[in-house]
Short mmCIF file of the C-alpha atoms (twelve columns), coordinates in Angstrom:
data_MODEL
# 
_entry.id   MODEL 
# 
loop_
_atom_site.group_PDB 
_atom_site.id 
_atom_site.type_symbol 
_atom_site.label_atom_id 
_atom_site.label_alt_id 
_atom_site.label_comp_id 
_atom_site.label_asym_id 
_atom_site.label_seq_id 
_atom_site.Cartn_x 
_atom_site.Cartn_y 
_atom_site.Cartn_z 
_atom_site.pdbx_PDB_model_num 
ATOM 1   C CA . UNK A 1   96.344  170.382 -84.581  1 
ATOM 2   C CA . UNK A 2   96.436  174.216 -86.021  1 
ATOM 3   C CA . UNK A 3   95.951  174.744 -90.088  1 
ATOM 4   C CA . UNK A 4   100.029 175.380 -90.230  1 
ATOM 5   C CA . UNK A 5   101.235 172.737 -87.936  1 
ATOM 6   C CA . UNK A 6   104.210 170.991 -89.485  1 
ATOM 7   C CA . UNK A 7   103.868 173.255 -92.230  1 
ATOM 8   C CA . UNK A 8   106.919 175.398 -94.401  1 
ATOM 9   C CA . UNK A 9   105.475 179.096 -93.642  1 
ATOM 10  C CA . UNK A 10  106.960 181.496 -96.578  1 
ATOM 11  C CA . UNK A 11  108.338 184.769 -95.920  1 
ATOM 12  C CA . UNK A 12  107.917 188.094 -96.979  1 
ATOM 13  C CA . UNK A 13  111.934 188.115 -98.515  1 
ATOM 14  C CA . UNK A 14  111.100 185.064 -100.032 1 
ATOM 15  C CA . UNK A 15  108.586 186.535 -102.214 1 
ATOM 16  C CA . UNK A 16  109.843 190.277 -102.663 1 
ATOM 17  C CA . UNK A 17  110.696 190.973 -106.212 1 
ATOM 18  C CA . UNK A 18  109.455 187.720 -107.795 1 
ATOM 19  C CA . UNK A 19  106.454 186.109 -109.333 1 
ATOM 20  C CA . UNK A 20  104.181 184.932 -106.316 1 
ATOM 21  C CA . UNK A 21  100.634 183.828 -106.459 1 
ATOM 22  C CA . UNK A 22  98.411  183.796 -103.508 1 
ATOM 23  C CA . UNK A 23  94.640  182.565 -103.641 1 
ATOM 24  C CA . UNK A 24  91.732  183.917 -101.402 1 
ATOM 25  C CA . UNK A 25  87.896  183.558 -101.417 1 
ATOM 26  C CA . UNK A 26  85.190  185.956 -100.481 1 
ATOM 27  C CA . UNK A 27  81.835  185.427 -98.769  1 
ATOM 28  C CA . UNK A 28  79.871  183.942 -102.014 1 
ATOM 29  C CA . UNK A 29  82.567  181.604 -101.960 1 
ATOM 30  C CA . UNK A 30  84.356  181.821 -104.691 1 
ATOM 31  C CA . UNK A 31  87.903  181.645 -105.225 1 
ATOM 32  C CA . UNK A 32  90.635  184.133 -107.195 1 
ATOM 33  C CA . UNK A 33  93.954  183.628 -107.864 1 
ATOM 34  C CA . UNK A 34  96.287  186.874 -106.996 1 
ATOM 35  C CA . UNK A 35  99.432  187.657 -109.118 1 
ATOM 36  C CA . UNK A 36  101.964 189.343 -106.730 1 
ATOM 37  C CA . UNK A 37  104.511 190.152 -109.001 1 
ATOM 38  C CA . UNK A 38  107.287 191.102 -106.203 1 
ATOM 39  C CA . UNK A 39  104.886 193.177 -104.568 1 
ATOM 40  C CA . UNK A 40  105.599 191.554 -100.407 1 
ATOM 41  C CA . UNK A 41  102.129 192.829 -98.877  1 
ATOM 42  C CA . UNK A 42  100.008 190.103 -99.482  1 
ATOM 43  C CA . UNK A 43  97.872  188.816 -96.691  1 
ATOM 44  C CA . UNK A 44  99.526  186.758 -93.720  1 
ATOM 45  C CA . UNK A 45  97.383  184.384 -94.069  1 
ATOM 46  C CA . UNK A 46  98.612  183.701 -97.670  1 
ATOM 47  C CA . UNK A 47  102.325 182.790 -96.188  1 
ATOM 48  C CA . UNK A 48  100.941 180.301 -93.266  1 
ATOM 49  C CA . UNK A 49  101.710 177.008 -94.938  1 
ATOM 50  C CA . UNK A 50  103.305 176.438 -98.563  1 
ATOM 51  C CA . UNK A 51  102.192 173.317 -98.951  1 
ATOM 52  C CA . UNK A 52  98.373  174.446 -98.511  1 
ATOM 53  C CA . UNK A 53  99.216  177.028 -100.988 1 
ATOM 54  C CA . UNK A 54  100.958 174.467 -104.059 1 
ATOM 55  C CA . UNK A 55  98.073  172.062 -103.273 1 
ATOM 56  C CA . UNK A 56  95.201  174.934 -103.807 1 
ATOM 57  C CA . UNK A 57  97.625  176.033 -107.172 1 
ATOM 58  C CA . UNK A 58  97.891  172.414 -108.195 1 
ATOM 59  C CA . UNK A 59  94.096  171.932 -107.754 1 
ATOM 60  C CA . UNK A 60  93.123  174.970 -110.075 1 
ATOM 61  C CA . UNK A 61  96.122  174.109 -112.603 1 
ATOM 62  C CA . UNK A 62  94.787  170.542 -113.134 1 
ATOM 63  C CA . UNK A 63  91.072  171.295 -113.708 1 
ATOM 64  C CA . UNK A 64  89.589  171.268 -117.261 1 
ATOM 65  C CA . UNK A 65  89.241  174.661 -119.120 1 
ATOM 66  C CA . UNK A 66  85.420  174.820 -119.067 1 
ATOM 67  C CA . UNK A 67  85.076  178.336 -120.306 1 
ATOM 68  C CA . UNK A 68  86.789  180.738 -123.031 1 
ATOM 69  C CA . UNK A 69  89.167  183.384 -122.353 1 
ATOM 70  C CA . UNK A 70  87.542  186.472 -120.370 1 
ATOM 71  C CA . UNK A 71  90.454  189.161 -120.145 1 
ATOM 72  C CA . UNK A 72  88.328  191.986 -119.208 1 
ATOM 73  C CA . UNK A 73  91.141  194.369 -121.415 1 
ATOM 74  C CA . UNK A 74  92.552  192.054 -123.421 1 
ATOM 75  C CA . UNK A 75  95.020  192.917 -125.220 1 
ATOM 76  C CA . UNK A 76  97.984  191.796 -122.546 1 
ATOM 77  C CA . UNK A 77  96.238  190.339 -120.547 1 
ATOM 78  C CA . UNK A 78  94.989  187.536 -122.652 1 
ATOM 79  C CA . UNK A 79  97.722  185.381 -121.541 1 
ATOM 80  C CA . UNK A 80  97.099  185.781 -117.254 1 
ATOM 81  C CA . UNK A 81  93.100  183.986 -118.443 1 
ATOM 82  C CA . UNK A 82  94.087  180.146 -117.980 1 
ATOM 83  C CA . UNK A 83  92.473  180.498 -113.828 1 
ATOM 84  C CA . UNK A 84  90.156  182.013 -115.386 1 
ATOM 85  C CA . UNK A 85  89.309  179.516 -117.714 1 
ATOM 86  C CA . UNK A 86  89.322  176.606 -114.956 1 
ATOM 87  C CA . UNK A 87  86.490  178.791 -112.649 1 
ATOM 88  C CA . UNK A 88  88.311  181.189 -110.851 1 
ATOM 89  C CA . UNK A 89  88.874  185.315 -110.825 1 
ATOM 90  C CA . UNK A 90  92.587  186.251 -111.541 1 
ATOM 91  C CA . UNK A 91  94.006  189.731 -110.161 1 
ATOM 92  C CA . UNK A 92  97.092  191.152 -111.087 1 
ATOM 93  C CA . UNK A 93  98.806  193.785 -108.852 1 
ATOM 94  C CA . UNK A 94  99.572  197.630 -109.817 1 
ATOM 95  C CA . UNK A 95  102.962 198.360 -110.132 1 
ATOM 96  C CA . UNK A 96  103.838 200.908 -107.518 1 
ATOM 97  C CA . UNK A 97  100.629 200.663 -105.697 1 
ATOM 98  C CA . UNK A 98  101.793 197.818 -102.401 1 
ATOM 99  C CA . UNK A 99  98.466  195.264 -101.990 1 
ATOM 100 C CA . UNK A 100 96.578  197.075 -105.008 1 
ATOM 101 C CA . UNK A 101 94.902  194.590 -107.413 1 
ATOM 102 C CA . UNK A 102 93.127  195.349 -110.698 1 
ATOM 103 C CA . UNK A 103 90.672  192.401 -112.024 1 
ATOM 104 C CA . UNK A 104 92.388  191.062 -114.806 1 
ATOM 105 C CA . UNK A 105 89.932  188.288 -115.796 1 
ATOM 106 C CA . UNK A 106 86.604  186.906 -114.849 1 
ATOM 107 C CA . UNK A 107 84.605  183.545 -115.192 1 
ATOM 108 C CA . UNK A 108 81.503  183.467 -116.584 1 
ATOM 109 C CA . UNK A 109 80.721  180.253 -114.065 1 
ATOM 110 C CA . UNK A 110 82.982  180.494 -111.083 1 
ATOM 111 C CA . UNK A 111 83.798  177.437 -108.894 1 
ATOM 112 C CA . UNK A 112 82.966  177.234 -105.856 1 
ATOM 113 C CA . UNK A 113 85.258  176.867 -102.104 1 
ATOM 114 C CA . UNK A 114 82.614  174.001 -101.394 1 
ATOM 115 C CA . UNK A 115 84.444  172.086 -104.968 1 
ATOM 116 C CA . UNK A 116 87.758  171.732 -103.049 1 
ATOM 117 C CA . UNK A 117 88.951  169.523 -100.688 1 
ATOM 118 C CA . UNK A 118 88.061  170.478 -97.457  1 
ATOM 119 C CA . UNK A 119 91.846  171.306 -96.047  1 
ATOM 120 C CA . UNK A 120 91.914  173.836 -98.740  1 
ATOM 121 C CA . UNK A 121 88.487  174.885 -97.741  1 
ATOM 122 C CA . UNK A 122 90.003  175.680 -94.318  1 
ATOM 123 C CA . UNK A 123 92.857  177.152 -95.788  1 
ATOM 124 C CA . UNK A 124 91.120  179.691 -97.777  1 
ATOM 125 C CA . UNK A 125 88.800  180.125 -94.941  1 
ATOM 126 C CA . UNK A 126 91.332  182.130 -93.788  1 
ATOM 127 C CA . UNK A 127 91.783  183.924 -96.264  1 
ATOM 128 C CA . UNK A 128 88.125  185.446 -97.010  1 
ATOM 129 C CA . UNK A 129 87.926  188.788 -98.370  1 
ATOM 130 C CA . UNK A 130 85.216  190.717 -97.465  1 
ATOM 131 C CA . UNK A 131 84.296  192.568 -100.850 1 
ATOM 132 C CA . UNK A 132 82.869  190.258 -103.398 1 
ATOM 133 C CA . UNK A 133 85.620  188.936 -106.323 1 
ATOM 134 C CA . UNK A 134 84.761  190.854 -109.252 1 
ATOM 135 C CA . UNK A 135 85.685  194.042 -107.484 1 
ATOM 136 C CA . UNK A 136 87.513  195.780 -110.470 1 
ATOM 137 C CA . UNK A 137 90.277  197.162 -107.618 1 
ATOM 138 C CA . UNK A 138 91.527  196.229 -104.468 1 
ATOM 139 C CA . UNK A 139 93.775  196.604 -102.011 1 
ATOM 140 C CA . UNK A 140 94.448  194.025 -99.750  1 
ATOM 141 C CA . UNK A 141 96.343  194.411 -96.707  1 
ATOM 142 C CA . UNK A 142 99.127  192.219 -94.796  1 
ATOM 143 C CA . UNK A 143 96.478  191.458 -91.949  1 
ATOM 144 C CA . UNK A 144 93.691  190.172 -94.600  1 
ATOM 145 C CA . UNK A 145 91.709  193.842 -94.591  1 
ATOM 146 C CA . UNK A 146 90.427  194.681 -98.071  1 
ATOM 147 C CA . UNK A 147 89.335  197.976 -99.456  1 
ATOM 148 C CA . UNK A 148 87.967  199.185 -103.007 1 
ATOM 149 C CA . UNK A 149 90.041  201.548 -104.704 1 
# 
């Protein structure tokens, strides 16, 4: 059985021009949580399965805060820290700039892929990024391709 078998896969009209968050890892293995906001060229992977995707948002949304607030600018955004809070890196995307991220907030003690449950393991397997989170800028492309900007 494939990762998206029997699975709702989300499309790129679904998402264009409202709030979507997408998750990925890098190679450490830890985990950030990408604001979209409208912006459609987020990774395929990210659109495979919905149901992956709520369970890896519920996961994050129900852990304890272990950590204060660590909005690299402050200021605005104080109020995109609660991932943050719970272990992972948040990234909020440029206006005007398709796939470009800035770092918005980072833990001090980031979890770990090997925390979750293993079919969101698999999910974010495919969706590894191959800079290390903390990257103050990225762009990430529709095929999973990441480059510092």
């Amino acid at each position: 059985m494939s990762l998206t078998e029997g699975h709702t896969v989300i499309t790129r009209e679904e998402i264009t021009g409202v709030e979507f968050d997408w998750f990925a890892a890098d190679d450490h293995g830890h985990v950030a949580q990408f604001l979209a906001a409208g912006d459609p060229h987020v990774p395929e992977a990210a659109l495979a399965s919905e149901e992956l995707l709520e369970a890896v948002h519920v996961w994050i949304d129900t852990r304890p805060e272990t950590e204060e607030p660590n909005a690299l600018a402050g200021g605005f955004d104080d109020h995109l820290t609660p991932p943050q809070r719970r272990g992972a890196y948040v990234y909020d995307h440029v206006p005007g700039e398709p796939g470009v991220y800035r770092l918005v907030a980072a833990p001090r003690t980031p979890i770990h892929l090997s925390e979750m449950p293993e079919r969101m393991q698999v999910y974010l397997g495919t969706l590894t990024l191959a800079l290390p989170l903390g990257t103050p800028r990225l762009r990430v492309h529709e095929d999973g391709r990441v480059e510092e900007v």
